[in-house]
Structure formats: structure tokens, C-alpha cells
Amino acid sequence: MTKLLEVEGLAKNFGGLQVSADISMTLNAGDRCALIGPNGAGKTTFVNLVTGVIPPSAGTIRLAGRDITRLPAAERVRLGLIRSFQVARLFKSMTVREHLELAVLQRDRRTFRLFASVGKVAGLADEVAGLLDTMGLTQAAHTAVGSLAYGQQRLLEIALALAMKPKVLILDEPAAGVPHSESQRILDAIDRLPEDLAVLMIEHDMDLVFRFARTIVVLAQGRLLCSGTAKEIVADPRVREVYLGSRADAR
Ligand SMILES: Nc1ncnc2c1ncn2[C@@H]1O[C@H](COP(=O)(O)OP(=O)(O)OP(=O)(O)O)[C@@H](O)[C@H]1O
Ligand SMILES: [Mg+2]
């Protein structure tokens, strides 16, 4: 198995407040891992540390064997550590296809050609068609982003992340705000992600977690409470106590 993301002894203090402590975990190629834990457990802080939004107080982060602990966020993106985009960054009047074209060109640093001849950039149309297909957005290719249904916006966010050619893809609540009836479409799209990608999903909806994840990492009070297969985690009494509670008992 190819180790893609290796986190060792990661810690973060804000002043005197320790919000992350001694977190170690590994993601291998092909992993489908969910990061769960109660509100305030430190999930978002962990993602911010890994992606380089904030510097850690201690610990190391390696991507495909390379120490990235001190690399700036943009450099980590270039190396293939990608977090899904946020809705607020989308330009509302641009179409879905235009967004994806821009993302691919930006990745290859070819944006200067955008105004000249998008149609002539080798491979661009095929790559964008592939992204649309993977995310189930082909029908919406010519729709302005401002008119997209919320579920489709979330799919576009994942498509934009995918356009960066990730090795490790971090999805922060990919179905947030999407009606439960539509969340299956997002899961279906996630199922079609490239197999060798390592995917880490932060998610509160346990139905989604159990449908997506082969492994689960549980954070509580800034620490790793436990990790294992979905089956092991749901059966772990410590997890029931801090998080799953009556929900797991009801199963
Ligand atoms: N910049 C900051 N300064 C001080 N404390 C912070 C900062 N960012 C986060 N915290 C604290 O760190 C703890 C973990 O927060 P974090 O947002 O990582 O939790 P979370 O697991 O993502 O929660 P949620 O499920 O609500 O999204 C919280 O107690 C929070 O108040
Ligand atoms: Mg959070």
C-alpha cells in the first residue's frame, strides 16, 4: 500500500488552550476514511493544520513521503493535497463548464491563454467532460453557477477539487445543507472518484459516514479517541459514549 498522508504527533495550542494533541494517522492510496467527533472535537482544526491554513505547535505531516509540515498551503495543493472548495468562492454568472475549464488551466498555469483560445487548449475539453461525467454534472454543464441547485453546487465543489489532480482529497461535510433526499447523488458521485485517491471526509451525518467509509477516525477533545473499520468503530463503547450515543443503540 502506498502511504500518501502520514501525520505524527500533531498538536495545536491557541495561547494556553490545547485544541489538538498528539494526533497520528495515515492515509493510504484508495482509503475512504471518515473523520468524526462531537462539536468542538478539533476536526476542522486538524484539517486546517494538515492543509497548511494554520501552523502546528508540534508534529510532522508527510505527503507521499515528503515532509510538508512547513510548506505553505498553496505548495501543498500543488503537491496534491486538496480540500474541497467553498461555495462562496464560485462566480455566480459563470457556467459549470467555465469554472472547470478555469480550474484546469489554473492548475497548469495556462490562464494567460484563456482569453485567446480556450477551445484550442489540448486535452482541455476532454478533461472537463470527464470531470462533469464523474460528478454527474454533464446535464448542468451550461448552467450558470448562481442557478444551480444546492446539491449540484456541492458536486461542482468536488469537481473543482478533482480538477487539481489530488493524491489526497479532503471533503469537509460534502452534503452540508443538502436535503437528505439528494445526499445519495453526492455519495454516488463520491463512489465514482478515482480508486487510487485517498479520501478523508468530515461528516456529521452518520448514515453518510457508514455508507462512505471503510475506516473511521474518531476525535474527541482534540485527541484521537480511536480508529478502525466502520464495524469496529460502531461497536466501540467509547465512541458510543462520546458521540454516537442513543443513535447507535437504536440500531
Ligand atoms: N483560532 C482559534 N482560537 C482559539 N480557539 C480555537 C480557534 N479555532 C478553534 N478553536 C477551538 O478549538 C476547538 C476545536 O474547534 P474545531 O472547529 O476544530 O472543532 P470541530 O470538531 O470542527 O467542531 P464542529 O463539529 O462544530 O465543526 C474548539 O473548542 C474551538 O473553540
Ligand atoms: Mg468543524
Coordinates of C-alpha atoms in Angstrom, one line a residue, residues 10 20 26 59 79 84 104 120-121 137 157 163-164 173 183 192 197 211 218 221 223 230 235:
L10 CA 0.3 16.7 15.6
S20 CA -5.2 19.4 19.2
T26 CA -2.1 7.5 8.0
G59 CA 4.3 17.2 15.0
L79 CA 1.7 18.5 -4.5
S84 CA -13.0 20.7 -1.5
V104 CA -7.8 23.0 -15.1
K120 CA -7.7 25.1 -28.7
V121 CA -6.0 24.1 -25.4
L137 CA -22.9 17.3 -13.9
E157 CA -17.0 21.9 -5.5
A163 CA -9.5 19.2 -11.3
M164 CA -6.5 19.9 -9.1
E173 CA -19.1 18.0 5.1
S183 CA -27.5 13.3 -0.5
R192 CA -17.0 7.3 -8.8
L197 CA -7.2 8.6 -4.5
R211 CA -22.2 4.4 3.6
V218 CA -12.7 9.5 15.9
Q221 CA -11.4 16.9 22.9
R223 CA -7.3 13.8 20.7
A230 CA -16.6 1.2 10.4
A235 CA -19.1 -1.3 18.3

